[in-house]
Amino acid sequence: ALPLAEQILQDAAPRVRAKRGGPGGAEEQGGDGGGDEFVDARLSRRILEQARRQQEELEAEHGPGAPAAPRQRCAPAALPAGPGSDSEDDEEWPSLEKAAAAAGRSGDYGGEVEVDPEDEKAIEMFMNKNPPLRRTLADVIMEKITEKKTEVETALSELSGCPMPQLDPRVLEVYRGVREVLSKYRSGKLPKAFKIIPALSNWEQILYITEPETWTAAAMYQATRIFSSNLKERMAQRFYNLVLLPRIRDDIAEYKRLNFHLYMALKKALFKPAAWFKGILIPLCESGTCTLREAIIIGSILSKCSIPVLHS
């Protein structure tokens, strides 16, 4: 028997094998007793052919030089299913940032526009010289609360069609905490107390406590996603008209452009096209104060999104 050191070196050294069916092939197979075998030429051609087809499909879909599809990472544990939960994950901030950068490079993002001063003067000729005061959710809720103080406790609230009860102090405390979260929200999961708002009969009253005017743009996008998915069309229309539209117009007026998250919220709101037209587009046109910048930005949504024929 060879020394142990020589046995190890002999085992580690590569050994050349003859092809199957070649000279000495039978002896090699017989002497080795069923060791490793090479892939034959026919099978190799089939493997290479399949690999080339897959590469051609990837290049056709993603362009030349597309990498192979990456393995999916393990998804984080999802929240328990309930009102407000849908197929998308809450943590969309990274993907939105990438989308914003890509849209900026490709010119697909219509939130920032150059306005011709002459065109702006032309559209001002069609504006209402004495526009009506713009109402927000806060204005509507405060009116109803004031009415309630002067009426009997059983008077129905016109907001939701049911009595507006005095809220439990614990509920107020919870939603004041939600307000603090939404005023600083950047990414991550939303409080579950916020997700269940669409299922509440007095959802507008609860929403008022969270002060939508203080939400970050990212929080407004997530809220639009939740409310457009879980509210009925008439209620979604009220959310669009009283919460989303005033925020969009204020953002355009202040920054002369529209924040990317608010732009994506407008696109997400088209999930309910009838509510979008009745809650955003028609009130904007009827206001008599739609600026050229607002018309270009919101019009770009209509040109880029697929809208059912009957609605358009």
Tab-separated table of C-alpha atoms in Angstrom:
chain	number	residue	atom	x	y	z
A	1	ALA	CA	0.000	0.000	0.000
A	2	LEU	CA	1.166	3.534	-0.801
A	3	PRO	CA	1.897	5.998	2.004
A	4	LEU	CA	-1.039	8.197	3.035
A	5	ALA	CA	0.516	11.392	1.625
A	6	GLU	CA	0.960	9.780	-1.822
A	7	GLN	CA	-2.617	8.438	-1.757
A	8	ILE	CA	-3.974	11.957	-1.060
A	9	LEU	CA	-1.910	13.498	-3.879
A	10	GLN	CA	-2.953	10.724	-6.250
A	11	ASP	CA	-6.661	11.207	-5.461
A	12	ALA	CA	-6.420	15.002	-5.853
A	13	ALA	CA	-4.656	14.846	-9.236
A	14	PRO	CA	-6.975	15.181	-12.300
A	15	ARG	CA	-7.317	12.110	-14.450
A	16	VAL	CA	-7.974	12.180	-18.199
A	17	ARG	CA	-10.818	9.951	-19.321
A	18	ALA	CA	-11.404	8.720	-22.828
A	19	LYS	CA	-14.734	9.412	-24.513
A	20	ARG	CA	-17.341	6.715	-24.352
A	21	GLY	CA	-17.011	4.376	-27.248
A	22	GLY	CA	-13.435	5.508	-28.070
A	23	PRO	CA	-10.252	3.455	-27.882
A	24	GLY	CA	-9.784	2.139	-24.391
A	25	GLY	CA	-13.212	3.371	-23.342
A	26	ALA	CA	-14.453	-0.060	-22.329
A	27	GLU	CA	-11.377	-0.793	-20.282
A	28	GLU	CA	-11.598	2.607	-18.578
A	29	GLN	CA	-15.217	2.067	-17.637
A	30	GLY	CA	-14.620	-1.427	-16.491
A	31	GLY	CA	-11.645	-0.479	-14.381
A	32	ASP	CA	-13.300	2.528	-12.757
A	33	GLY	CA	-16.537	0.896	-11.782
A	34	GLY	CA	-19.147	3.543	-12.784
A	35	GLY	CA	-17.259	6.802	-12.060
A	36	ASP	CA	-18.031	10.316	-13.390
A	37	GLU	CA	-18.928	10.542	-17.071
A	38	PHE	CA	-18.746	13.415	-19.571
A	39	VAL	CA	-21.898	14.933	-21.114
A	40	ASP	CA	-22.048	13.708	-24.701
A	41	ALA	CA	-21.838	16.121	-27.628
A	42	ARG	CA	-25.526	15.804	-28.577
A	43	LEU	CA	-26.757	16.752	-25.091
A	44	SER	CA	-24.253	19.630	-24.954
A	45	ARG	CA	-25.678	21.045	-28.194
A	46	ARG	CA	-29.216	20.886	-26.794
A	47	ILE	CA	-28.186	22.660	-23.585
A	48	LEU	CA	-26.408	25.427	-25.510
A	49	GLU	CA	-29.385	25.803	-27.850
A	50	GLN	CA	-31.784	26.283	-24.919
A	51	ALA	CA	-29.423	28.777	-23.253
A	52	ARG	CA	-29.201	30.792	-26.479
A	53	ARG	CA	-32.996	30.866	-26.831
A	54	GLN	CA	-33.415	32.113	-23.260
A	55	GLN	CA	-30.827	34.832	-23.837
A	56	GLU	CA	-32.615	35.938	-27.032
A	57	GLU	CA	-35.923	36.138	-25.131
A	58	LEU	CA	-34.310	38.241	-22.387
A	59	GLU	CA	-32.751	40.592	-24.935
A	60	ALA	CA	-36.060	40.951	-26.763
A	61	GLU	CA	-37.796	41.865	-23.494
A	62	HIS	CA	-35.175	43.988	-21.732
A	63	GLY	CA	-32.752	45.004	-24.491
A	64	PRO	CA	-29.230	43.793	-25.298
A	65	GLY	CA	-26.986	42.763	-22.446
A	66	ALA	CA	-29.877	41.967	-20.110
A	67	PRO	CA	-28.763	39.894	-17.129
A	68	ALA	CA	-30.399	36.637	-16.218
A	69	ALA	CA	-33.484	36.953	-14.057
A	70	PRO	CA	-32.330	37.365	-10.463
A	71	ARG	CA	-33.509	35.012	-7.780
A	72	GLN	CA	-36.345	36.433	-5.754
A	73	ARG	CA	-35.429	37.431	-2.266
A	74	CYS	CA	-37.392	36.089	0.615
A	75	ALA	CA	-40.392	38.340	1.068
A	76	PRO	CA	-40.845	39.851	4.524
A	77	ALA	CA	-43.656	38.515	6.610
A	78	ALA	CA	-46.839	40.146	5.400
A	79	LEU	CA	-49.271	41.911	7.664
A	80	PRO	CA	-52.410	40.006	8.546
A	81	ALA	CA	-55.020	40.347	5.848
A	82	GLY	CA	-57.593	42.966	6.597
A	83	PRO	CA	-59.088	46.198	5.320
A	84	GLY	CA	-56.462	48.175	3.478
A	85	SER	CA	-54.165	45.246	2.734
A	86	ASP	CA	-53.745	44.378	-0.928
A	87	SER	CA	-51.361	42.586	-3.254
A	88	GLU	CA	-48.715	45.295	-3.052
A	89	ASP	CA	-46.345	45.664	-0.161
A	90	ASP	CA	-46.266	48.841	1.920
A	91	GLU	CA	-42.532	49.237	1.532
A	92	GLU	CA	-42.617	50.815	-1.924
A	93	TRP	CA	-40.300	53.755	-1.228
A	94	PRO	CA	-37.127	52.231	-2.747
A	95	SER	CA	-38.947	51.202	-5.932
A	96	LEU	CA	-40.550	54.632	-6.183
A	97	GLU	CA	-37.174	56.335	-5.833
A	98	LYS	CA	-35.769	54.177	-8.653
A	99	ALA	CA	-38.849	54.846	-10.749
A	100	ALA	CA	-38.468	58.587	-10.159
A	101	ALA	CA	-34.847	58.509	-11.307
A	102	ALA	CA	-35.689	56.400	-14.365
A	103	ALA	CA	-38.688	58.568	-15.247
A	104	GLY	CA	-36.577	61.700	-14.944
A	105	ARG	CA	-34.007	60.279	-17.383
A	106	SER	CA	-36.587	59.086	-19.901
A	107	GLY	CA	-38.805	62.186	-19.668
A	108	ASP	CA	-41.777	60.006	-18.646
A	109	TYR	CA	-42.449	61.905	-15.420
A	110	GLY	CA	-44.736	64.843	-16.122
A	111	GLY	CA	-44.514	66.477	-12.687
A	112	GLU	CA	-42.058	69.149	-13.803
A	113	VAL	CA	-42.937	71.284	-16.836
A	114	GLU	CA	-41.814	74.453	-18.536
A	115	VAL	CA	-44.681	76.903	-19.040
A	116	ASP	CA	-44.775	79.437	-21.856
A	117	PRO	CA	-45.757	82.853	-20.353
A	118	GLU	CA	-47.893	83.663	-23.402
A	119	ASP	CA	-49.793	80.378	-23.092
A	120	GLU	CA	-50.269	81.069	-19.391
A	121	LYS	CA	-51.773	84.484	-20.123
A	122	ALA	CA	-54.051	82.923	-22.722
A	123	ILE	CA	-55.472	80.370	-20.312
A	124	GLU	CA	-55.937	83.036	-17.628
A	125	MET	CA	-58.502	84.673	-19.935
A	126	PHE	CA	-60.758	81.671	-19.347
A	127	MET	CA	-60.405	81.711	-15.569
A	128	ASN	CA	-63.185	82.729	-13.239
A	129	LYS	CA	-62.505	86.240	-11.941
A	130	ASN	CA	-64.415	85.512	-8.714
A	131	PRO	CA	-63.714	81.844	-7.983
A	132	PRO	CA	-65.647	80.095	-5.217
A	133	LEU	CA	-63.776	79.255	-2.036
A	134	ARG	CA	-62.072	75.896	-2.224
A	135	ARG	CA	-63.309	73.425	0.370
A	136	THR	CA	-61.236	70.721	1.972
A	137	LEU	CA	-62.065	67.801	4.205
A	138	ALA	CA	-61.318	69.952	7.258
A	139	ASP	CA	-63.842	72.579	6.140
A	140	VAL	CA	-66.574	69.998	5.580
A	141	ILE	CA	-65.961	68.210	8.890
A	142	MET	CA	-65.887	71.444	10.882
A	143	GLU	CA	-69.190	72.511	9.317
A	144	LYS	CA	-70.784	69.235	10.329
A	145	ILE	CA	-69.400	69.416	13.861
A	146	THR	CA	-70.743	72.953	14.228
A	147	GLU	CA	-74.135	71.862	12.938
A	148	LYS	CA	-74.153	68.989	15.390
A	149	LYS	CA	-73.643	71.324	18.307
A	150	THR	CA	-76.775	73.233	17.358
A	151	GLU	CA	-78.900	70.202	16.500
A	152	VAL	CA	-80.203	67.308	18.514
A	153	GLU	CA	-77.772	64.449	19.085
A	154	THR	CA	-79.725	62.133	16.804
A	155	ALA	CA	-79.316	64.374	13.740
A	156	LEU	CA	-77.752	62.510	10.864
A	157	SER	CA	-74.415	63.591	9.520
A	158	GLU	CA	-74.547	64.300	5.792
A	159	LEU	CA	-71.020	62.949	5.477
A	160	SER	CA	-71.663	59.280	6.043
A	161	GLY	CA	-75.430	59.014	6.394
A	162	CYS	CA	-75.247	57.875	10.013
A	163	PRO	CA	-75.090	59.625	13.396
A	164	MET	CA	-71.729	61.175	14.174
A	165	PRO	CA	-70.920	59.787	17.624
A	166	GLN	CA	-68.661	61.355	20.191
A	167	LEU	CA	-65.363	59.573	19.803
A	168	ASP	CA	-63.856	57.586	22.639
A	169	PRO	CA	-60.790	59.376	24.090
A	170	ARG	CA	-58.740	56.233	23.447
A	171	VAL	CA	-59.674	56.349	19.756
A	172	LEU	CA	-58.670	60.003	19.596
A	173	GLU	CA	-55.337	59.182	21.204
A	174	VAL	CA	-54.643	56.373	18.710
A	175	TYR	CA	-55.381	58.491	15.645
A	176	ARG	CA	-53.427	61.436	16.968
A	177	GLY	CA	-50.522	59.016	17.128
A	178	VAL	CA	-51.256	57.972	13.530
A	179	ARG	CA	-51.189	61.660	12.601
A	180	GLU	CA	-47.658	61.954	14.004
A	181	VAL	CA	-46.526	58.905	12.024
A	182	LEU	CA	-47.996	60.166	8.739
A	183	SER	CA	-46.530	63.640	9.170
A	184	LYS	CA	-43.029	62.071	9.212
A	185	TYR	CA	-43.593	58.983	7.049
A	186	ARG	CA	-40.935	58.177	4.463
A	187	SER	CA	-41.083	54.410	3.951
A	188	GLY	CA	-42.052	51.179	5.633
A	189	LYS	CA	-45.307	49.833	6.953
A	190	LEU	CA	-48.253	52.023	7.856
A	191	PRO	CA	-50.049	51.762	11.218
A	192	LYS	CA	-52.805	49.157	11.080
A	193	ALA	CA	-55.187	51.675	12.686
A	194	PHE	CA	-54.840	53.759	9.523
A	195	LYS	CA	-55.450	50.798	7.210
A	196	ILE	CA	-58.841	50.047	8.760
A	197	ILE	CA	-60.210	53.589	8.228
A	198	PRO	CA	-61.965	52.707	4.914
A	199	ALA	CA	-64.018	50.069	6.764
A	200	LEU	CA	-65.351	52.570	9.333
A	201	SER	CA	-68.768	54.190	8.919
A	202	ASN	CA	-67.417	57.553	10.126
A	203	TRP	CA	-64.188	57.283	8.126
A	204	GLU	CA	-64.197	60.975	7.172
A	205	GLN	CA	-64.381	62.040	10.810
A	206	ILE	CA	-61.479	59.723	11.687
A	207	LEU	CA	-59.515	60.919	8.666
A	208	TYR	CA	-59.952	64.514	9.796
A	209	ILE	CA	-58.245	63.672	13.108
A	210	THR	CA	-55.139	62.513	11.209
A	211	GLU	CA	-54.903	65.970	9.514
A	212	PRO	CA	-54.274	65.015	5.852
A	213	GLU	CA	-52.775	68.445	5.127
A	214	THR	CA	-49.792	67.508	7.326
A	215	TRP	CA	-49.067	64.154	5.647
A	216	THR	CA	-45.853	63.695	3.709
A	217	ALA	CA	-46.067	63.083	-0.033
A	218	ALA	CA	-45.108	59.431	0.499
A	219	ALA	CA	-47.926	59.033	3.056
A	220	MET	CA	-50.402	60.601	0.615
A	221	TYR	CA	-49.387	58.073	-2.034
A	222	GLN	CA	-49.842	55.139	0.353
A	223	ALA	CA	-53.182	56.549	1.571
A	224	THR	CA	-54.426	56.949	-2.014
A	225	ARG	CA	-53.423	53.364	-2.733
A	226	ILE	CA	-55.361	52.090	0.289
A	227	PHE	CA	-58.449	54.267	-0.164
A	228	SER	CA	-58.769	53.727	-3.919
A	229	SER	CA	-58.682	49.969	-3.349
A	230	ASN	CA	-61.029	49.765	-0.376
A	231	LEU	CA	-63.572	52.580	-0.632
A	232	LYS	CA	-66.675	52.411	-2.778
A	233	GLU	CA	-66.664	54.677	-5.794
A	234	ARG	CA	-68.759	57.453	-4.226
A	235	MET	CA	-66.598	57.523	-1.104
A	236	ALA	CA	-63.381	57.382	-3.139
A	237	GLN	CA	-64.674	60.400	-5.072
A	238	ARG	CA	-65.006	62.336	-1.815
A	239	PHE	CA	-61.483	61.382	-0.765
A	240	TYR	CA	-60.090	62.482	-4.135
A	241	ASN	CA	-62.004	65.750	-4.087
A	242	LEU	CA	-61.523	66.767	-0.439
A	243	VAL	CA	-58.047	65.381	0.291
A	244	LEU	CA	-56.035	64.517	-2.818
A	245	LEU	CA	-56.989	67.353	-5.190
A	246	PRO	CA	-56.320	70.236	-2.733
A	247	ARG	CA	-52.932	68.705	-1.876
A	248	ILE	CA	-52.023	68.341	-5.565
A	249	ARG	CA	-52.981	71.938	-6.348
A	250	ASP	CA	-51.175	73.347	-3.319
A	251	ASP	CA	-48.008	71.425	-4.208
A	252	ILE	CA	-48.033	72.691	-7.805
A	253	ALA	CA	-48.735	76.264	-6.684
A	254	GLU	CA	-45.919	76.254	-4.126
A	255	TYR	CA	-43.160	74.381	-5.958
A	256	LYS	CA	-44.142	75.029	-9.620
A	257	ARG	CA	-43.951	71.263	-10.128
A	258	LEU	CA	-45.573	68.151	-8.650
A	259	ASN	CA	-43.826	65.852	-6.197
A	260	PHE	CA	-43.208	62.438	-7.772
A	261	HIS	CA	-45.116	60.594	-5.014
A	262	LEU	CA	-48.137	62.855	-5.527
A	263	TYR	CA	-47.876	62.294	-9.282
A	264	MET	CA	-47.900	58.537	-8.662
A	265	ALA	CA	-50.868	59.007	-6.299
A	266	LEU	CA	-52.791	60.657	-9.167
A	267	LYS	CA	-51.996	57.664	-11.379
A	268	LYS	CA	-52.942	55.203	-8.638
A	269	ALA	CA	-56.249	57.035	-8.115
A	270	LEU	CA	-57.259	56.065	-11.668
A	271	PHE	CA	-57.927	52.616	-10.223
A	272	LYS	CA	-61.455	54.051	-9.903
A	273	PRO	CA	-61.814	56.086	-13.108
A	274	ALA	CA	-65.354	57.389	-12.474
A	275	ALA	CA	-64.323	58.695	-9.032
A	276	TRP	CA	-61.183	60.206	-10.608
A	277	PHE	CA	-63.168	62.159	-13.195
A	278	LYS	CA	-65.891	63.271	-10.773
A	279	GLY	CA	-63.571	63.959	-7.847
A	280	ILE	CA	-60.529	65.471	-9.586
A	281	LEU	CA	-60.886	66.411	-13.255
A	282	ILE	CA	-64.431	67.832	-13.410
A	283	PRO	CA	-64.129	69.866	-10.144
A	284	LEU	CA	-60.793	71.228	-11.386
A	285	CYS	CA	-62.373	72.355	-14.654
A	286	GLU	CA	-65.457	73.758	-12.913
A	287	SER	CA	-63.377	75.745	-10.436
A	288	GLY	CA	-62.441	78.280	-13.102
A	289	THR	CA	-58.957	78.557	-11.563
A	290	CYS	CA	-57.122	75.712	-13.319
A	291	THR	CA	-53.678	76.988	-14.302
A	292	LEU	CA	-51.772	75.969	-17.406
A	293	ARG	CA	-49.238	74.141	-15.266
A	294	GLU	CA	-51.989	72.125	-13.559
A	295	ALA	CA	-53.569	71.368	-16.937
A	296	ILE	CA	-50.272	70.084	-18.381
A	297	ILE	CA	-49.386	67.916	-15.363
A	298	ILE	CA	-52.825	66.390	-14.848
A	299	GLY	CA	-53.320	66.085	-18.609
A	300	SER	CA	-50.124	64.026	-18.797
A	301	ILE	CA	-51.791	61.462	-16.520
A	302	LEU	CA	-54.639	61.108	-19.022
A	303	SER	CA	-52.234	60.686	-21.922
A	304	LYS	CA	-50.071	58.050	-20.207
A	305	CYS	CA	-52.676	55.892	-18.464
A	306	SER	CA	-55.146	53.498	-19.996
A	307	ILE	CA	-58.689	54.694	-19.263
A	308	PRO	CA	-61.861	52.761	-20.121
A	309	VAL	CA	-63.563	54.199	-23.230
A	310	LEU	CA	-66.901	54.877	-21.553
A	311	HIS	CA	-65.256	57.033	-18.881
A	312	SER	CA	-62.997	58.946	-21.250
